[in-house]
PDB file of C-alpha atoms in Angstrom:
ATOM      1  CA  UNK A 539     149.666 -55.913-149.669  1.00 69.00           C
ATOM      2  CA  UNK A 540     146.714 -55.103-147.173  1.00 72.00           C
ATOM      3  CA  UNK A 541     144.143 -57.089-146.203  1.00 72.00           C
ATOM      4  CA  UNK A 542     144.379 -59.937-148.018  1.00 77.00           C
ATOM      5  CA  UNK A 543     144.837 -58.103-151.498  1.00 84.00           C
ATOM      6  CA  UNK A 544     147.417 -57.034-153.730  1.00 83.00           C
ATOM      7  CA  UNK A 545     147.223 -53.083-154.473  1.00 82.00           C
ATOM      8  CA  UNK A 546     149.155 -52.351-157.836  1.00 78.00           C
ATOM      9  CA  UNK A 547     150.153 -48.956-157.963  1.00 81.00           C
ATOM     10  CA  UNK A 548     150.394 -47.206-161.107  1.00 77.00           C
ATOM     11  CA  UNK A 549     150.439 -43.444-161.485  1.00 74.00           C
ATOM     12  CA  UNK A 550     147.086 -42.069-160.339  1.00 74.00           C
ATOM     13  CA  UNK A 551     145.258 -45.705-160.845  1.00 82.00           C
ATOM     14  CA  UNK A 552     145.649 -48.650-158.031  1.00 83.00           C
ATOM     15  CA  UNK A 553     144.712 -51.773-159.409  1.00 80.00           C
ATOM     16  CA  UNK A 554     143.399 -54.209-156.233  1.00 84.00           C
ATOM     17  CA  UNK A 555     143.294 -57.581-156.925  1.00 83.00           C
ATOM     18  CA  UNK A 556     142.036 -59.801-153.834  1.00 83.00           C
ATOM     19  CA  UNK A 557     144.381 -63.017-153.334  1.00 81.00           C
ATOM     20  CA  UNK A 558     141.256 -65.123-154.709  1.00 80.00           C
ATOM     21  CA  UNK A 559     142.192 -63.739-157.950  1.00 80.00           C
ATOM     22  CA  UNK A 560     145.681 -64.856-157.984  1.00 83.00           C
ATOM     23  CA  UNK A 561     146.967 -67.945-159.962  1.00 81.00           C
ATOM     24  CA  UNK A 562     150.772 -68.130-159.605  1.00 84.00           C
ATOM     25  CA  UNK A 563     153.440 -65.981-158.305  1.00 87.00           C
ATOM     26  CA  UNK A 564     156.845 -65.935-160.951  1.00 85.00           C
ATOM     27  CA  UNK A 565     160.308 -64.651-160.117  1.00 83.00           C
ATOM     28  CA  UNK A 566     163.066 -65.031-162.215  1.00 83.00           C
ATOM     29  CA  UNK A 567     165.936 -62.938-161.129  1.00 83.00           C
ATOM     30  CA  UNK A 568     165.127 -59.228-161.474  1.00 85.00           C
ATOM     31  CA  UNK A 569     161.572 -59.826-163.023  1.00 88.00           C
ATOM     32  CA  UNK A 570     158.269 -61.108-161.066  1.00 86.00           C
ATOM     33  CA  UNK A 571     155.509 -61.737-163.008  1.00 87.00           C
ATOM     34  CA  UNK A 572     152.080 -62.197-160.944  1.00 86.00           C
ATOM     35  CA  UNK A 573     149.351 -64.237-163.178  1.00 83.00           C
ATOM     36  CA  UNK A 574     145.999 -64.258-162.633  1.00 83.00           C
ATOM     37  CA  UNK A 575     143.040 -66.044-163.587  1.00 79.00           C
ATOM     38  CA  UNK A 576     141.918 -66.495-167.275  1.00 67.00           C
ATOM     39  CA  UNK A 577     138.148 -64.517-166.351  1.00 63.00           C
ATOM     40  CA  UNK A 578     139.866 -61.725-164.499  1.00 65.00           C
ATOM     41  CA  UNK A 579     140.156 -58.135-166.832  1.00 66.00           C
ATOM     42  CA  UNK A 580     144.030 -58.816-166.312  1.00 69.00           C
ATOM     43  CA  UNK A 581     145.955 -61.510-167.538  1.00 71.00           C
ATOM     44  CA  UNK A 582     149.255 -60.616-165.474  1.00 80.00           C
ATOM     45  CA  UNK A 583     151.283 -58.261-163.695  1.00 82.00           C
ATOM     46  CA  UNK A 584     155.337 -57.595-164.357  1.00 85.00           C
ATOM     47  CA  UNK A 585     157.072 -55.692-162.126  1.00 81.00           C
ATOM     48  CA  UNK A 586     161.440 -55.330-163.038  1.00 84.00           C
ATOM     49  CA  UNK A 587     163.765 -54.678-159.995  1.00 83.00           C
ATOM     50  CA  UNK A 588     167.554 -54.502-159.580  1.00 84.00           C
ATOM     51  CA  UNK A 589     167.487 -56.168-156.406  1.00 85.00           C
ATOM     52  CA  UNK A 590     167.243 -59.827-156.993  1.00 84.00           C
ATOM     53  CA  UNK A 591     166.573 -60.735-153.436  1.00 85.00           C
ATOM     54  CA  UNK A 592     163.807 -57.713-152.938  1.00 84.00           C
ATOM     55  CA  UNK A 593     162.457 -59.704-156.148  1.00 83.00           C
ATOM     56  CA  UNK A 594     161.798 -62.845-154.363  1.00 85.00           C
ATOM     57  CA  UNK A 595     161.162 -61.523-150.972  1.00 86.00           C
ATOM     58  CA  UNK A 596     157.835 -59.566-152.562  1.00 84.00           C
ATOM     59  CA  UNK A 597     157.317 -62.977-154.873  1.00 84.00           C
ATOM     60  CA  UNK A 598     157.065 -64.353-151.483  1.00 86.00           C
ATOM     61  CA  UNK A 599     155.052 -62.146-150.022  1.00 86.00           C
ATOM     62  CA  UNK A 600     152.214 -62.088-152.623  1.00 84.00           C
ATOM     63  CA  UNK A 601     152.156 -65.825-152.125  1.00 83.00           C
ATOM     64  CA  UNK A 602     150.654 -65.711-148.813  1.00 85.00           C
ATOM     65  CA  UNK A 603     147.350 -63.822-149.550  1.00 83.00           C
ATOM     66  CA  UNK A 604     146.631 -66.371-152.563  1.00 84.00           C
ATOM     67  CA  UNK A 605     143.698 -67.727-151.205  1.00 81.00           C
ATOM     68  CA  UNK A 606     140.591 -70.034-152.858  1.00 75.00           C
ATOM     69  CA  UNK A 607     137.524 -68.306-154.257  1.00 72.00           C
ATOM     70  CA  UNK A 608     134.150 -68.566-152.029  1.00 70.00           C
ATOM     71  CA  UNK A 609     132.514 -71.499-151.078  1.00 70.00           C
ATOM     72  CA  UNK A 610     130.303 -70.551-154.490  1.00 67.00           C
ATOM     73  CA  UNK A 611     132.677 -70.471-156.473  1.00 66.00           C
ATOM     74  CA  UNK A 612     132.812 -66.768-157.021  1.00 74.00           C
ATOM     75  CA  UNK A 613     136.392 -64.783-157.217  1.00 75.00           C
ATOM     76  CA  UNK A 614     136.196 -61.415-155.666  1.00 77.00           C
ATOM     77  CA  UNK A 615     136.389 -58.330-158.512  1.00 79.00           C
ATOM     78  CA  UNK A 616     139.328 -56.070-159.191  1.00 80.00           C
ATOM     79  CA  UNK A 617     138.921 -52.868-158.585  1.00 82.00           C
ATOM     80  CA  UNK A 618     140.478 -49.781-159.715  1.00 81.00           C
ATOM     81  CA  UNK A 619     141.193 -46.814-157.802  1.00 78.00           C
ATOM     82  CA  UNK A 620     141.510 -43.739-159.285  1.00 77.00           C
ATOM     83  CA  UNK A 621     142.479 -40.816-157.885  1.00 73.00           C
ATOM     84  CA  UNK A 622     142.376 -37.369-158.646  1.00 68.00           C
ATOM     85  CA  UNK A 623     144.836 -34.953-160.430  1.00 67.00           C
ATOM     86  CA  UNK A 624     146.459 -32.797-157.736  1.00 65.00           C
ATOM     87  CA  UNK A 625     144.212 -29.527-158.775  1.00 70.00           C
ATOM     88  CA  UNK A 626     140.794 -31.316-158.475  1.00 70.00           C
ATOM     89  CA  UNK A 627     142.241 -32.994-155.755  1.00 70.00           C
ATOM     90  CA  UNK A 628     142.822 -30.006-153.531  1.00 77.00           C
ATOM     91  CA  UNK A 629     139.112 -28.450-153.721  1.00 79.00           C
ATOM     92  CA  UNK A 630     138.055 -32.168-153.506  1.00 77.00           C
ATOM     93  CA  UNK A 631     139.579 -32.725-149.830  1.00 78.00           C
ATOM     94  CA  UNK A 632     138.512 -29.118-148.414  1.00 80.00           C
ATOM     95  CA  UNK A 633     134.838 -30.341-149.733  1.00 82.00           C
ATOM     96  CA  UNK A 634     134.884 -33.502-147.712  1.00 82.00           C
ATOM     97  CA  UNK A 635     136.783 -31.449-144.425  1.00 82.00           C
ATOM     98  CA  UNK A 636     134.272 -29.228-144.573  1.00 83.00           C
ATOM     99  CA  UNK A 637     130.956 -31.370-144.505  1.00 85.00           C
ATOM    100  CA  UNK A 638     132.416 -34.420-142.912  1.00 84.00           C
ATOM    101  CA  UNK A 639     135.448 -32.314-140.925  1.00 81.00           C
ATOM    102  CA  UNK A 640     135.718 -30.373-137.829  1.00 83.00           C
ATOM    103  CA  UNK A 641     133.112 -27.839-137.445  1.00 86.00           C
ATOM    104  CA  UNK A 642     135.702 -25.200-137.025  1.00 84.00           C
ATOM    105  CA  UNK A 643     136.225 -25.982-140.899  1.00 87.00           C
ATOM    106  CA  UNK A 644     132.283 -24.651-141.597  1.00 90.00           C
ATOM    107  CA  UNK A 645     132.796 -21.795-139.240  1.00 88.00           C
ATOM    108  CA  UNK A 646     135.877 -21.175-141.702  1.00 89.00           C
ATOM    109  CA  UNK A 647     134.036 -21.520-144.445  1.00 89.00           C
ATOM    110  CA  UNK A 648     130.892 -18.954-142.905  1.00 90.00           C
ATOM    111  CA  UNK A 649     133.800 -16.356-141.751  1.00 91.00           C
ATOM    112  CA  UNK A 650     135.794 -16.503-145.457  1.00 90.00           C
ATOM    113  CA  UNK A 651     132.073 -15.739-147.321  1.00 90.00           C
ATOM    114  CA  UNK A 652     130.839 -13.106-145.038  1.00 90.00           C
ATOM    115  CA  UNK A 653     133.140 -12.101-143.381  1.00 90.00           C
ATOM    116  CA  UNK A 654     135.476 -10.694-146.598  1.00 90.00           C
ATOM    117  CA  UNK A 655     132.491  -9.007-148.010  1.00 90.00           C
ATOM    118  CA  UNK A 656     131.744  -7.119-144.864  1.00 89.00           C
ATOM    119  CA  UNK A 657     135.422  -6.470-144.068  1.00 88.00           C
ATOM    120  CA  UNK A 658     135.704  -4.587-148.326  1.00 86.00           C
ATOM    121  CA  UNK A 659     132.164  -3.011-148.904  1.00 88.00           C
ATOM    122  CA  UNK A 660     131.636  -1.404-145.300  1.00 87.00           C
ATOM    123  CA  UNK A 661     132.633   2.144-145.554  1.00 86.00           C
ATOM    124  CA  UNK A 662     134.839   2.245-142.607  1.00 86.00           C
ATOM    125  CA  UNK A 663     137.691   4.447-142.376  1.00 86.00           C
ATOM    126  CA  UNK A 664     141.095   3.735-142.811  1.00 87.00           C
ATOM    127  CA  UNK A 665     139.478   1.754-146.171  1.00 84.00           C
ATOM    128  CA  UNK A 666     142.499  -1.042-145.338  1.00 89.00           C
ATOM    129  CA  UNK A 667     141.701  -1.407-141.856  1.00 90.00           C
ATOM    130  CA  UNK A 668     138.774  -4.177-142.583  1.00 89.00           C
ATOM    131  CA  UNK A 669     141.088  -5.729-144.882  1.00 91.00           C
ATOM    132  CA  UNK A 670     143.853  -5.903-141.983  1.00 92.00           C
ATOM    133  CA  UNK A 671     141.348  -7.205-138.741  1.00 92.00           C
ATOM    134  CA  UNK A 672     140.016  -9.772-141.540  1.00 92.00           C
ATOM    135  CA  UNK A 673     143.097 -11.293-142.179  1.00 92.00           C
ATOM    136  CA  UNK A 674     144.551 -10.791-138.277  1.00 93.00           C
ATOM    137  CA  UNK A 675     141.394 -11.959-136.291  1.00 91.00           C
ATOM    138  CA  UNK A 676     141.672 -15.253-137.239  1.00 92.00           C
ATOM    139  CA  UNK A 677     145.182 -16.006-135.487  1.00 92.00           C
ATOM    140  CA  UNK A 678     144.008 -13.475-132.659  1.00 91.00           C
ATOM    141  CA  UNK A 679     141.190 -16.200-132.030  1.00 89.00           C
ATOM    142  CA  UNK A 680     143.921 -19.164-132.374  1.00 89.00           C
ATOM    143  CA  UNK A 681     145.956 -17.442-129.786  1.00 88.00           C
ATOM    144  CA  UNK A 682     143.176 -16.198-127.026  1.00 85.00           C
ATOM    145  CA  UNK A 683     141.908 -20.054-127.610  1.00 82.00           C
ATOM    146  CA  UNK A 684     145.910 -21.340-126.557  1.00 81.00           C
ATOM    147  CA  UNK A 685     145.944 -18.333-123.821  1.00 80.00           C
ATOM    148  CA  UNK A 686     142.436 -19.641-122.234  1.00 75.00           C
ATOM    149  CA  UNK A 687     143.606 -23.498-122.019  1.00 70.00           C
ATOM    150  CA  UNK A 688     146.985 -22.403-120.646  1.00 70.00           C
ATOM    151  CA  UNK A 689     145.173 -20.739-118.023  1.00 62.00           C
ATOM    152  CA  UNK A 690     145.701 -23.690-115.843  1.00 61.00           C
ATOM    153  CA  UNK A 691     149.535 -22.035-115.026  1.00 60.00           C
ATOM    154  CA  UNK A 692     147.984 -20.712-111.989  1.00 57.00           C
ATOM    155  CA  UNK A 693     146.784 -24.046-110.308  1.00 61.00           C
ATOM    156  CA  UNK A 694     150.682 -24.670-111.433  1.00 63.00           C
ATOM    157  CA  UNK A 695     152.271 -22.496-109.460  1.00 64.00           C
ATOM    158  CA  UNK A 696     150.421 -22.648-106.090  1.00 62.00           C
ATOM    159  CA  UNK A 697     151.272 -26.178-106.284  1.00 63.00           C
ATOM    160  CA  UNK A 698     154.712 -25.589-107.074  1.00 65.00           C
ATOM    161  CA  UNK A 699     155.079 -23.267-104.182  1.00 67.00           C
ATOM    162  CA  UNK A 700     153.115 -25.426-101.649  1.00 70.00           C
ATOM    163  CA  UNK A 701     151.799 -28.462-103.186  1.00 75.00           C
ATOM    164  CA  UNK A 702     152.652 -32.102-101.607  1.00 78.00           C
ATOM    165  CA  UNK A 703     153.564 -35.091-103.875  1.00 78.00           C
ATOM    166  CA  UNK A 704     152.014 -38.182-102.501  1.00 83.00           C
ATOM    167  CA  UNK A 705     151.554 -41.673-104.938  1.00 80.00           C
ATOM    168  CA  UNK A 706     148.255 -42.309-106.079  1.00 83.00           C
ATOM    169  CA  UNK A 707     146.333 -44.599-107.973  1.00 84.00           C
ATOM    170  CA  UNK A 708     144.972 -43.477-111.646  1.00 82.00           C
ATOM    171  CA  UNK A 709     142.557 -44.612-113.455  1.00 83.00           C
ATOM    172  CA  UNK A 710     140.539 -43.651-117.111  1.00 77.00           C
ATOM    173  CA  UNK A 711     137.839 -41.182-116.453  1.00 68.00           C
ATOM    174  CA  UNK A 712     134.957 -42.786-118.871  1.00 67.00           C
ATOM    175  CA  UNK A 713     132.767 -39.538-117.987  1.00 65.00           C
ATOM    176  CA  UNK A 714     135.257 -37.074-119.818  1.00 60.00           C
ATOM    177  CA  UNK A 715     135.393 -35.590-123.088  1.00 56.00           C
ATOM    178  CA  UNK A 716     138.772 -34.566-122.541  1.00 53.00           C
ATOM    179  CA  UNK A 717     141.423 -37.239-123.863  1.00 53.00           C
ATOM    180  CA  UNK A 718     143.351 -38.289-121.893  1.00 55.00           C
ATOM    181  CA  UNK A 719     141.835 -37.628-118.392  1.00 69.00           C
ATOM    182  CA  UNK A 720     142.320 -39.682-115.392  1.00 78.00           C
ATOM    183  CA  UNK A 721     140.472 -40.269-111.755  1.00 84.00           C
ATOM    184  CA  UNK A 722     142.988 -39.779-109.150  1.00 84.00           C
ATOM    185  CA  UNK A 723     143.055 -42.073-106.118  1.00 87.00           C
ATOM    186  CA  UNK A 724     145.236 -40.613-103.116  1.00 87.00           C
ATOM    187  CA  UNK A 725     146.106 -40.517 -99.462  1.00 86.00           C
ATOM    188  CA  UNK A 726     146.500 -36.893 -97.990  1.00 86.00           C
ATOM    189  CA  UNK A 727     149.075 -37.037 -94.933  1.00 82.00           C
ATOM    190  CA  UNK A 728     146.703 -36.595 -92.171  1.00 83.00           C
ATOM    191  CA  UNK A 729     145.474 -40.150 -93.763  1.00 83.00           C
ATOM    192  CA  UNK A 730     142.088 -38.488 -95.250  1.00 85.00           C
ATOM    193  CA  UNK A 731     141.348 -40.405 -99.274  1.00 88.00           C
ATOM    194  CA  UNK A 732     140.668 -38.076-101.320  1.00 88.00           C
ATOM    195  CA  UNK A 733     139.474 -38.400-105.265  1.00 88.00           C
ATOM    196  CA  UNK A 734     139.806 -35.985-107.824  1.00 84.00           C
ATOM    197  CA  UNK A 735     140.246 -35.685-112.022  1.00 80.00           C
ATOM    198  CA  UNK A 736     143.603 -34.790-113.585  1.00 76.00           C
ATOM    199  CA  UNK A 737     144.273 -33.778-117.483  1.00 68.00           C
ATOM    200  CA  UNK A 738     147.130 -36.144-117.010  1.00 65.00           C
ATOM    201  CA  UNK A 739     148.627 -39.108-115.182  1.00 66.00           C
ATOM    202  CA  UNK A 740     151.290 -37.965-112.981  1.00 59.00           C
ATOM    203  CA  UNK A 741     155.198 -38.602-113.258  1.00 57.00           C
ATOM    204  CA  UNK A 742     156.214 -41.848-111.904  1.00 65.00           C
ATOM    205  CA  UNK A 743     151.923 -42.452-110.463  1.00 74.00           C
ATOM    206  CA  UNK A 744     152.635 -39.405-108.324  1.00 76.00           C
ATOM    207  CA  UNK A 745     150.018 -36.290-108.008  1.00 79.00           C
ATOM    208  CA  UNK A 746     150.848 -33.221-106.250  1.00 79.00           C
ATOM    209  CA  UNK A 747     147.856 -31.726-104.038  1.00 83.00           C
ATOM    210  CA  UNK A 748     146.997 -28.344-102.478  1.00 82.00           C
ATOM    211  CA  UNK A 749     146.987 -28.999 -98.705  1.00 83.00           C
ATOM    212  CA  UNK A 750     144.020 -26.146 -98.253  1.00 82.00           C
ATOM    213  CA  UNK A 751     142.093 -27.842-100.700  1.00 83.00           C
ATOM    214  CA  UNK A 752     142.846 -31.443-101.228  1.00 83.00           C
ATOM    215  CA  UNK A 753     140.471 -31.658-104.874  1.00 81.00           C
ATOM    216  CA  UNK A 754     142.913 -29.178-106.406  1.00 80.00           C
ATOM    217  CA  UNK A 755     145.546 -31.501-107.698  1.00 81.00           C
ATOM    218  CA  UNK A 756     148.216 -31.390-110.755  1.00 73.00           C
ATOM    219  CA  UNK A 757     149.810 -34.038-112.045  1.00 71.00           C
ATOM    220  CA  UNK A 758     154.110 -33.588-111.144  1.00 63.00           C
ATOM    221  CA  UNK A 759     155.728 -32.538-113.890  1.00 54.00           C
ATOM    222  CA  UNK A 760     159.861 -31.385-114.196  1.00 49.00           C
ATOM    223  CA  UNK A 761     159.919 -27.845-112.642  1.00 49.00           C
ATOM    224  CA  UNK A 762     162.276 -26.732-115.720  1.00 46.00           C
ATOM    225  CA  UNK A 763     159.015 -26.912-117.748  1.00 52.00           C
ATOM    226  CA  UNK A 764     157.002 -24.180-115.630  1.00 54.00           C
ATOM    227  CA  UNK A 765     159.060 -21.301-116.954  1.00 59.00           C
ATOM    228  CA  UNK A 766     158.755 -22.555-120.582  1.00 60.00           C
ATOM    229  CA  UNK A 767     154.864 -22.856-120.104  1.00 62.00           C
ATOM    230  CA  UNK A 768     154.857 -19.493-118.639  1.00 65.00           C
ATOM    231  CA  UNK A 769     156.720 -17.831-121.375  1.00 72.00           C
ATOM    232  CA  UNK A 770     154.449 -19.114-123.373  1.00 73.00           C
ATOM    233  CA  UNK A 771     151.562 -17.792-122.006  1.00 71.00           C
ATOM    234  CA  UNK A 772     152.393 -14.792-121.702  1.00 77.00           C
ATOM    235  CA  UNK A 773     153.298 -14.793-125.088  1.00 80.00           C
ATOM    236  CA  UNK A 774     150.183 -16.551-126.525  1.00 82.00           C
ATOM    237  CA  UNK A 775     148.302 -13.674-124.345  1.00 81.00           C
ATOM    238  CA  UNK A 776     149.735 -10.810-125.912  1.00 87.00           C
ATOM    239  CA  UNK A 777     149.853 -11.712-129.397  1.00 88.00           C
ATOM    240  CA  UNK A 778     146.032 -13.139-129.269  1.00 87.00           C
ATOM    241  CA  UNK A 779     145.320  -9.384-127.938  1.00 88.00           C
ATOM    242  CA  UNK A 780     147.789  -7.998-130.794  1.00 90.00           C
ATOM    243  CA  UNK A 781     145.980  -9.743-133.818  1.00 91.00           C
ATOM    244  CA  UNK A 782     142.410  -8.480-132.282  1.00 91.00           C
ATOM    245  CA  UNK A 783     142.870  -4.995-131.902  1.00 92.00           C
ATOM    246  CA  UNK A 784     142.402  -3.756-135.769  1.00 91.00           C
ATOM    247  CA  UNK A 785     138.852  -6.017-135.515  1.00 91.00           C
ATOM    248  CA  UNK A 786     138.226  -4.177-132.412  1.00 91.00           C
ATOM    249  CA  UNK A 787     139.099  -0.789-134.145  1.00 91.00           C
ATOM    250  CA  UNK A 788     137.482  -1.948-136.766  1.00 89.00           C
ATOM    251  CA  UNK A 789     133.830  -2.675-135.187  1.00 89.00           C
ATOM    252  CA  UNK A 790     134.122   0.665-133.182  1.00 90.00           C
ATOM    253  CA  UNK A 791     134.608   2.949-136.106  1.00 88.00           C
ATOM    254  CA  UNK A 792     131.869   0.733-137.689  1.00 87.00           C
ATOM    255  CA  UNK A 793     129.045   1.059-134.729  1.00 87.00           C
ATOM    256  CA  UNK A 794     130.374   5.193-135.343  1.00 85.00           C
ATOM    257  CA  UNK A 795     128.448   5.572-138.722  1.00 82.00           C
ATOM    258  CA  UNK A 796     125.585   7.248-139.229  1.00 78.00           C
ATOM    259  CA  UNK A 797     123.561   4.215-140.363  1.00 62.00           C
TER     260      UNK A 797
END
């Protein structure tokens, strides 16, 4: 059931009938038998379960969105939902991601059609070395992208090493694109108010602050998470520089030819 209509689910077809097109819910033991109206395309639904009591409980269900047709006398129409065999279905999805998606999806799209013919034809030398930075550049750019918004680790560790924790007042920042971002509200200890943005809403409405400059703030987080997040950008650092070097290579040996 969902909003107010009964979705029948058979193999790739769903059969929705609206609970104005219901006449009379029947369960008798392991068998419910849902009958509908005489100008409907369907005369009734069966459904056979071992469960006598999960029998009656969706019996019961079903009853509540029967409902009476408009005030003109119309019944809603069943529909049927169809949906596509798994191989259709594939190409079908990528088609609506790409128009409708993310435009990282049409970049995608853009670097897979010219980017593949560039990275074959071009006579560059190693011949496999365009085939390589093709296939490596895109996680290079993943990682650089994840080494960039980590960069924050700095701000992180001044505060750990001198930053004071006061309570503050937070509040949605309608201004921001980011999601979620907060305006911070606090009280330095010399007694000056201070606002500034944070990413995040601090631990227990706390914010940590840099006592040479009051606007740099971080929301508290537990200290056994800075070594993680460094690890990791160190690691997301070196590996985005690791998957760009054969496009680097590549583009050198490329601007080399006597064009």
């Amino acid at each position: 059931m969902e909003q107010g209509a009964l979705h029948w689910k058979r193999g790739r077809t769903t059969l929705v009938v609206p609970g104005t097109g219901i006449r009379k819910v029947e369960a008798a033991g392991r068998s419910l038998a849902v009958l509908l109206f005489a100008d409907t395309e369907v005369e009734a639904l069966t459904v056979r379960h071992r469960n006598e009591a999960a029998v009656a409980a969706l019996g019961a269900e079903i009853e509540t969105i029967i409902s009476d047709p408009r005030p003109s006398g119309e019944r809603q129409p069943i529909r049927r939902d169809r949906v596509r065999a798994w191989p259709l279905r594939i190409p079908a999805g990528l088609r609506d991601r790409v128009l409708h998606g993310s435009p990282w999806w049409r970049r995608a799209l853009w670097y897979v059609l010219l980017g593949f013919p560039l990275a074959v034809w071009l006579p560059v030398e190693p011949i496999f070395l365009g085939l390589v930075a093709w296939l490596l550049l895109p996680a290079g750019v993943v990682f650089l992208r994840m080494w960039f918004e980590m960069a924050e680790l700095d701000t992180r560790w001044v505060m750990w090493r001198r930053g004071i924790t006061v309570r503050a007042r937070f509040e949605n920042d309608p201004h921001s694109e980011a999601d979620p971002a907060c305006i911070v509200h606090f009280r330095t200890l010399d007694g000056r108010e201070v606002t500034a943005h944070s990413p995040l809403r601090g631990y227990r409405d706390e914010i940590r602050y840099d006592p040479e400059d009051p606007s740099r703030v971080l929301a508290p987080a537990r200290v056994a998470w800075l070594g993680i997040a460094l690890a990791a950008f160190m690691l997301t650092g070196i590996w985005g520089v690791a998957f760009s070097i054969p496009a680097v290579l590549w583009l050198i040996r490329l601007l080399a030819l006597p064009f």
